[in-house]
Coordinates of C-alpha atoms (C1' of nucleotides) in Angstrom, one line a residue:
Chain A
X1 CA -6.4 -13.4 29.5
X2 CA -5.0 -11.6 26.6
X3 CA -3.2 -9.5 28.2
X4 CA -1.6 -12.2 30.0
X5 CA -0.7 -13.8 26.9
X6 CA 0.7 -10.7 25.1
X7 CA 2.7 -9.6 28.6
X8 CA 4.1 -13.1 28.4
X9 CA 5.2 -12.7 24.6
X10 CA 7.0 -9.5 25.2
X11 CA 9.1 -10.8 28.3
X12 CA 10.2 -14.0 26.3
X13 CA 11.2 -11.9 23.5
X14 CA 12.8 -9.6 25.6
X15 CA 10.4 -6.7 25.0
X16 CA 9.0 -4.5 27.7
X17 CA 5.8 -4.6 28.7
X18 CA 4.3 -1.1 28.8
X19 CA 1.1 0.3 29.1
X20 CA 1.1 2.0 25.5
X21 CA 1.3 -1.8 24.4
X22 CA -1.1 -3.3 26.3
X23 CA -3.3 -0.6 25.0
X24 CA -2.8 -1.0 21.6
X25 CA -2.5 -4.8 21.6
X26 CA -6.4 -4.7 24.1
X27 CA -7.6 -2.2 20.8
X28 CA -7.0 -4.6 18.2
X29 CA -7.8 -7.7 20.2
X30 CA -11.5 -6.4 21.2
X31 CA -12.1 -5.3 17.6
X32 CA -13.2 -7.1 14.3
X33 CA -13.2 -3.8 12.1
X34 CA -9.5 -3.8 11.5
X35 CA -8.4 -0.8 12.1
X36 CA -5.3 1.4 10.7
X37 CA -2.9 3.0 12.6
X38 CA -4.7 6.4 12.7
X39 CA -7.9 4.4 13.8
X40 CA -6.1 2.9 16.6
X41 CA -4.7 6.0 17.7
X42 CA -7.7 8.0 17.7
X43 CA -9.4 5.6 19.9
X44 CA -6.6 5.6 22.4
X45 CA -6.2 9.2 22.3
X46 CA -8.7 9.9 25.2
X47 CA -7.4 7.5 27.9
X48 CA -3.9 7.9 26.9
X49 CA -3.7 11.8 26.1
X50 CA 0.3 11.5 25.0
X51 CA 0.0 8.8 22.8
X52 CA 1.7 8.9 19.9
X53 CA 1.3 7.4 16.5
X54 CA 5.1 6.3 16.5
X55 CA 4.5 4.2 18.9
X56 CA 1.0 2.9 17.4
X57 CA 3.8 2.0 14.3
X58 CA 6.4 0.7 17.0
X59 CA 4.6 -1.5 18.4
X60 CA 2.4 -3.1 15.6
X61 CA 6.6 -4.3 14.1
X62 CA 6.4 -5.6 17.7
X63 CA 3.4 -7.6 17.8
X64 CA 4.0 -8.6 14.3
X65 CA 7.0 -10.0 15.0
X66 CA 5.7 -11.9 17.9
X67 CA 3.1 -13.5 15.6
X68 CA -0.1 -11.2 17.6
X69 CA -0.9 -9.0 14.4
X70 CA -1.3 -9.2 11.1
X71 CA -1.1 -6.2 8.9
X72 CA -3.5 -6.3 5.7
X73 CA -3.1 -4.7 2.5
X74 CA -6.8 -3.6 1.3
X75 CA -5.7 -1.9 -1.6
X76 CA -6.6 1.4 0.4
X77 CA -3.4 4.3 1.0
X78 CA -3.3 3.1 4.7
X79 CA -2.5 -0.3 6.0
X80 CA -4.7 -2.3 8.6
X81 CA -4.3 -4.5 11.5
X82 CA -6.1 -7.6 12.5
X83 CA -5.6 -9.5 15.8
X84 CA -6.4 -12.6 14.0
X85 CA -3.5 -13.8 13.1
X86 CA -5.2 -17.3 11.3
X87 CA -5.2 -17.0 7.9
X88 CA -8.4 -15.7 6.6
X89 CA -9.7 -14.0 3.9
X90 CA -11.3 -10.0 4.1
X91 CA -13.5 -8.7 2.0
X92 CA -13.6 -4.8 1.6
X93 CA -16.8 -2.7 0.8
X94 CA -16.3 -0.4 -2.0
X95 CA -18.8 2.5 -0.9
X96 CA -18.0 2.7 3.0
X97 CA -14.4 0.9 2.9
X98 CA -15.3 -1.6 5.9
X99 CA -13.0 -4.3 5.8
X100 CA -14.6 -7.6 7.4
X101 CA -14.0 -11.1 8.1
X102 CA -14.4 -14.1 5.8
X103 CA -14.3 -16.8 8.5
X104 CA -16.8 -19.1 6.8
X105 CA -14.4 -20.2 4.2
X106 CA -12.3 -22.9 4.1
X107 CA -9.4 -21.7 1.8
X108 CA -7.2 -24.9 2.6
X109 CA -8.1 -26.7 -0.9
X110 CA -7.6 -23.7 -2.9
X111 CA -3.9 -22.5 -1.0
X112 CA -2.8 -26.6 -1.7
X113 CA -3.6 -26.4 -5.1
X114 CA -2.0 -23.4 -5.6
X115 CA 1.2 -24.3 -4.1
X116 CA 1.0 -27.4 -5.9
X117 CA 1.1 -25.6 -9.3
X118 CA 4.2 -23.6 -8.9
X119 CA 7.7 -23.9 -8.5
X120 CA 7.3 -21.2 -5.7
X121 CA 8.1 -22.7 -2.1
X122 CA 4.3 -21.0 -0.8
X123 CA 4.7 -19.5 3.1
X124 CA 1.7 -17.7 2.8
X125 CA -1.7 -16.2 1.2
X126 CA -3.7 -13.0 1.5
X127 CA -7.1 -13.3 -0.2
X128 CA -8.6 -9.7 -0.7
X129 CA -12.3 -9.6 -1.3
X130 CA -13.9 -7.0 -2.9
X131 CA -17.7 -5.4 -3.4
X132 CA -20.6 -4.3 -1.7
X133 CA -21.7 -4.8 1.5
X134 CA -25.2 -5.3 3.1
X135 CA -25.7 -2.6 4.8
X136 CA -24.6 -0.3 1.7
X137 CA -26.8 -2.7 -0.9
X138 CA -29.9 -1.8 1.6
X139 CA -29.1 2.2 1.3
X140 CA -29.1 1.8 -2.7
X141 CA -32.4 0.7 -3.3
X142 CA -33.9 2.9 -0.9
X143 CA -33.2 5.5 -3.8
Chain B
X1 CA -1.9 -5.0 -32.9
X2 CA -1.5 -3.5 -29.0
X3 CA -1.1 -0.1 -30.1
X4 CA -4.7 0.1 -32.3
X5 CA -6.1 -1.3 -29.1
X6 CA -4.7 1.6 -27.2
X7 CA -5.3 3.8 -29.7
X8 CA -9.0 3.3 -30.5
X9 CA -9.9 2.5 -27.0
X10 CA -8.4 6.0 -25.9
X11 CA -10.3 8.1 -28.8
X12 CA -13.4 6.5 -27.6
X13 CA -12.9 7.7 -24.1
X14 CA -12.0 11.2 -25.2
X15 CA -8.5 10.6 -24.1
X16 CA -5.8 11.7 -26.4
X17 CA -3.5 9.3 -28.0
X18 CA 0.5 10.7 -26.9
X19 CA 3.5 8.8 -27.8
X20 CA 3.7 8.8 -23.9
X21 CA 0.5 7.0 -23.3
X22 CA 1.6 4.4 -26.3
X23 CA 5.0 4.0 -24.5
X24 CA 3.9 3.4 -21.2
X25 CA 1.1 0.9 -22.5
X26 CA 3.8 -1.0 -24.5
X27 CA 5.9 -1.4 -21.3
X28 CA 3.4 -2.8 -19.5
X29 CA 2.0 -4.8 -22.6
X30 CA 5.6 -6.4 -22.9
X31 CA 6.6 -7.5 -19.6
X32 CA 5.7 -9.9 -17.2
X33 CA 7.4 -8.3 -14.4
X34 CA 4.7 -6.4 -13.0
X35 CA 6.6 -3.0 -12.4
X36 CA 6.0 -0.1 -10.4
X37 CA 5.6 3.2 -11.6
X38 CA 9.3 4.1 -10.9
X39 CA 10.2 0.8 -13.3
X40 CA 8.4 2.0 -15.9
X41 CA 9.8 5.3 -15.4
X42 CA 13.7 3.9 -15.6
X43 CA 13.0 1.8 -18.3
X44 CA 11.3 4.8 -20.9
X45 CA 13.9 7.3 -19.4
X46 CA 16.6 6.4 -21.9
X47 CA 14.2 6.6 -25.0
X48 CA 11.8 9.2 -23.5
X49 CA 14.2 11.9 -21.9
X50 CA 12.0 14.2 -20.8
X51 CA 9.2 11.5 -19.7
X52 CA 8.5 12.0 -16.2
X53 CA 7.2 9.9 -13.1
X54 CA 3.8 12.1 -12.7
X55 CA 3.4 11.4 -16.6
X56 CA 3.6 7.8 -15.8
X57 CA 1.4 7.8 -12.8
X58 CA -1.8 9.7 -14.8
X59 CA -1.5 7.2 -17.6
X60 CA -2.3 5.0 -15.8
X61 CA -4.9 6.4 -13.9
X62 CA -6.2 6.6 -17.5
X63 CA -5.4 3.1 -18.7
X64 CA -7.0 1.8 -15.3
X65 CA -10.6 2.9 -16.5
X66 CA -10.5 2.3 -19.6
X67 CA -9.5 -1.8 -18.1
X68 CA -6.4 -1.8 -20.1
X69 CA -4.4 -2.1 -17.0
X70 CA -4.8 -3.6 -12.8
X71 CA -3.3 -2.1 -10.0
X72 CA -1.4 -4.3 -7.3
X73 CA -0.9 -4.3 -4.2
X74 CA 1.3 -7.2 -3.3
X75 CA 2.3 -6.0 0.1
X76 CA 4.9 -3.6 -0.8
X77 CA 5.0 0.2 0.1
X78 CA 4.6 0.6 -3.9
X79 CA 2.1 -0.3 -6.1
X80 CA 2.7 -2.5 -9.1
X81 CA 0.8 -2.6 -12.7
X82 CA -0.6 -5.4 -15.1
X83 CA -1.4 -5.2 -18.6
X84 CA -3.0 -9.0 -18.1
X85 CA -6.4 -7.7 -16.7
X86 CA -7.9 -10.9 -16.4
X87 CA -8.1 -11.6 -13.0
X88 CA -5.2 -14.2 -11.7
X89 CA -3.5 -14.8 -8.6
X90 CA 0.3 -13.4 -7.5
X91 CA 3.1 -14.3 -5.9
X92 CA 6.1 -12.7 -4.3
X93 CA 9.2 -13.9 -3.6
X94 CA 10.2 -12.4 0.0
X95 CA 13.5 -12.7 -0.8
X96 CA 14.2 -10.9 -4.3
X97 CA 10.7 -9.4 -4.3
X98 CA 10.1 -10.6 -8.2
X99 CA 5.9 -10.9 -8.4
X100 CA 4.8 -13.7 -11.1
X101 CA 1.4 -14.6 -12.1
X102 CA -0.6 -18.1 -11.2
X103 CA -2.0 -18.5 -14.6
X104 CA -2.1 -22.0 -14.2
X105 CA -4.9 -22.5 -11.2
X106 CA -8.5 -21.8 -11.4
X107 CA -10.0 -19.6 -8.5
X108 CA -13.7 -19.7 -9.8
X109 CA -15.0 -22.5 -7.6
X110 CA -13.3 -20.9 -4.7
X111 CA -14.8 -17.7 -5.3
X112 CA -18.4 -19.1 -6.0
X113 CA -17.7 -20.4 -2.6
X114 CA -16.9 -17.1 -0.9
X115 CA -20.0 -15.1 -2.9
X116 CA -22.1 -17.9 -1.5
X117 CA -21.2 -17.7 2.0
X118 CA -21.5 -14.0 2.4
X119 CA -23.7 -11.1 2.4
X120 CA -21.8 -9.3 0.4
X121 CA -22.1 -8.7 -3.4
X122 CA -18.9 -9.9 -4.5
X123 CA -17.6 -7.8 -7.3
X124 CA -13.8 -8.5 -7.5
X125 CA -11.1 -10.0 -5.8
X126 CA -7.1 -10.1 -5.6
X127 CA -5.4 -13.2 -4.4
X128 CA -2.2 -13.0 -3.1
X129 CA 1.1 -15.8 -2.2
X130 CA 3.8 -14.9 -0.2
X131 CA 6.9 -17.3 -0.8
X132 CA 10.6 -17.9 -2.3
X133 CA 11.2 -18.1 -6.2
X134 CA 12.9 -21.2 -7.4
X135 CA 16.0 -19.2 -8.2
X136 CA 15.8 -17.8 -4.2
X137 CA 15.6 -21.6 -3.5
X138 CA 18.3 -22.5 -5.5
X139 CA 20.6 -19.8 -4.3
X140 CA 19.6 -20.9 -0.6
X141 CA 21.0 -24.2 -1.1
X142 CA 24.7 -23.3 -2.5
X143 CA 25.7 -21.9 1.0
Chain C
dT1 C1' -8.2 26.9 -32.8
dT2 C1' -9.6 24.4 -29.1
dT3 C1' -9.0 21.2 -25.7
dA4 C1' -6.3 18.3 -23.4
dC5 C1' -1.5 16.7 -22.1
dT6 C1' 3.3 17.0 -20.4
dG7 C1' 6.6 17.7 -17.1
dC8 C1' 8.4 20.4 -13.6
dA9 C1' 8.1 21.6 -8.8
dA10 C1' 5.5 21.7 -4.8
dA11 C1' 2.2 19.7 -1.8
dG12 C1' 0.1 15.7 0.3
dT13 C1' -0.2 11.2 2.9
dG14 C1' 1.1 7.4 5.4
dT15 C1' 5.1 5.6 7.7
dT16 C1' 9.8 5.5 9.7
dT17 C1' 13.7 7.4 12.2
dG18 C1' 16.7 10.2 15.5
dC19 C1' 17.0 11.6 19.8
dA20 C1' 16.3 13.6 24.5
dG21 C1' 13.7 12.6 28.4
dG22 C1' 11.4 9.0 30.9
dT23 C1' 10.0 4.2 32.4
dA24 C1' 10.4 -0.9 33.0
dC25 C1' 12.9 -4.1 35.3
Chain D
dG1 C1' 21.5 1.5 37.3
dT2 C1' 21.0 -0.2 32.8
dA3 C1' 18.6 -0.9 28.9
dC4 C1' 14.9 0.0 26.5
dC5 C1' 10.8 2.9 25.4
dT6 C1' 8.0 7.0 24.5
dG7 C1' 6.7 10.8 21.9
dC8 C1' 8.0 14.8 19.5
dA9 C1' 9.7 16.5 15.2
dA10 C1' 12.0 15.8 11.2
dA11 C1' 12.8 12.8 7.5
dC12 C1' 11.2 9.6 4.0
dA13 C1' 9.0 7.3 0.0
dC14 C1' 5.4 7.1 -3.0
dT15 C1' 1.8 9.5 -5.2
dT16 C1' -1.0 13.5 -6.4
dT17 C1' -1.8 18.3 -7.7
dG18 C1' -1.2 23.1 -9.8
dC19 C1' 0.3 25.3 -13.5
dA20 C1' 2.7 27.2 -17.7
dG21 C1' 4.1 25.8 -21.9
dT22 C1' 3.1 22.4 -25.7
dA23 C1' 0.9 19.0 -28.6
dA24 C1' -3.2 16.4 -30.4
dA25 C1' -7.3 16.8 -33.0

DNA sequence: TTTACTGCAAAGTGTTTGCAGGTAC
DNA sequence: GTACCTGCAAACACTTTGCAGTAAA
């Protein structure tokens, strides 16, 4: 199913459809922990022993360009990739640096009230949350 | 007025106060631009002409904890620096890549609305708009 | 006088590019 | 068969680090 709709994508933009991009495309698409590149790579490695992380890179400018990626910007050195390409906001923890989903949210009120307020012609939003997460809150007071 | 800020602020820290650290503070303190480190770097070069870019990038390491400064990370491969540490949105112009602040909207209802909707302890947050200046918008529509 | 800072150069990190061999179509 | 892709290695851009000389306190 998905990779029917990515193989589709590619042909219509006149990309080829290769198994290094179904692979990367099926890692990001089965994935909520948005991943970097590296992260990406090392879980391809085993199956696909040649991978390389130029074409990790290559291919996320592909998918971005055919609207199947995102690429997020969590304040860390690396960059990370999200298959859900809706707008949502992510919300970082500070101790382990997992990056999740803020799906709950409706942002729509805010992002209008925003765009409303400024002479900027808004195209789009990235809402970066920041803090501590539950798992990590748990571990501190077991000290 | 800035400067005593700066001043005081650093002594209390243990830092020492260096014409350096004053002139990269007053950059910062002066402009709304939100520059990189390199823009700093350019603009002190002429008055400061032995001031160099790792100079600029540990000051503000330094200025970073002692909250006289935010880092930003509006998307770019460079980071970009804000004297106005109160926390406010962004936006970028894609076309010129100028970043301005959204003084004008309030977020706190929207982020009372995140913190309540996830597990997370919310500690900060970044919010940023992707769009095209009014000057970008006006240059679009002379072709 | 002590401690910390500056600024150069070198190293480090994540990402991009060039290109020869290989694969999709 | 043609055009495009992969994957290696080298290049790149930004940032950090090590260190010898220097300035703040």
């Amino acid at each position: 199913m998905y990779e029917q709709n990515v193989t589709a994508l590619l042909r219509d933009r006149g990309f080829k459809v290769t198994p290094q991009r179904l692979a990367i495309y099926s890692v990001l698409a089965a994935t909520r922990s948005h991943p970097s590149a590296e992260m990406i790579f090392s879980e391809l490695q085993p199956h696909y022993p040649t991978m390389s992380l130029a074409t990790v890179y290559k291919t996320i400018e592909i998918l971005k360009e055919i609207g199947l990626v995102q690429i997020l910007n969590v304040g860390e050195d690396s960059f990370r990739y999200d298959a859900r390409t809706h707008n949502h906001p992510h919300v970082r923890c500070m101790k382990c640096n997992r990056v999740d989903d803020l799906e709950d949210v409706d942002s729509n009120e805010f992002i209008d009230r925003v765009a409303g307020s400024t002479a900027y012609r808004i195209t789009g939003q990235q809402f970066y949350f920041y803090g501590i997460c539950p798992e990590c809150q748990s571990a501190e007071k077991n000290h």
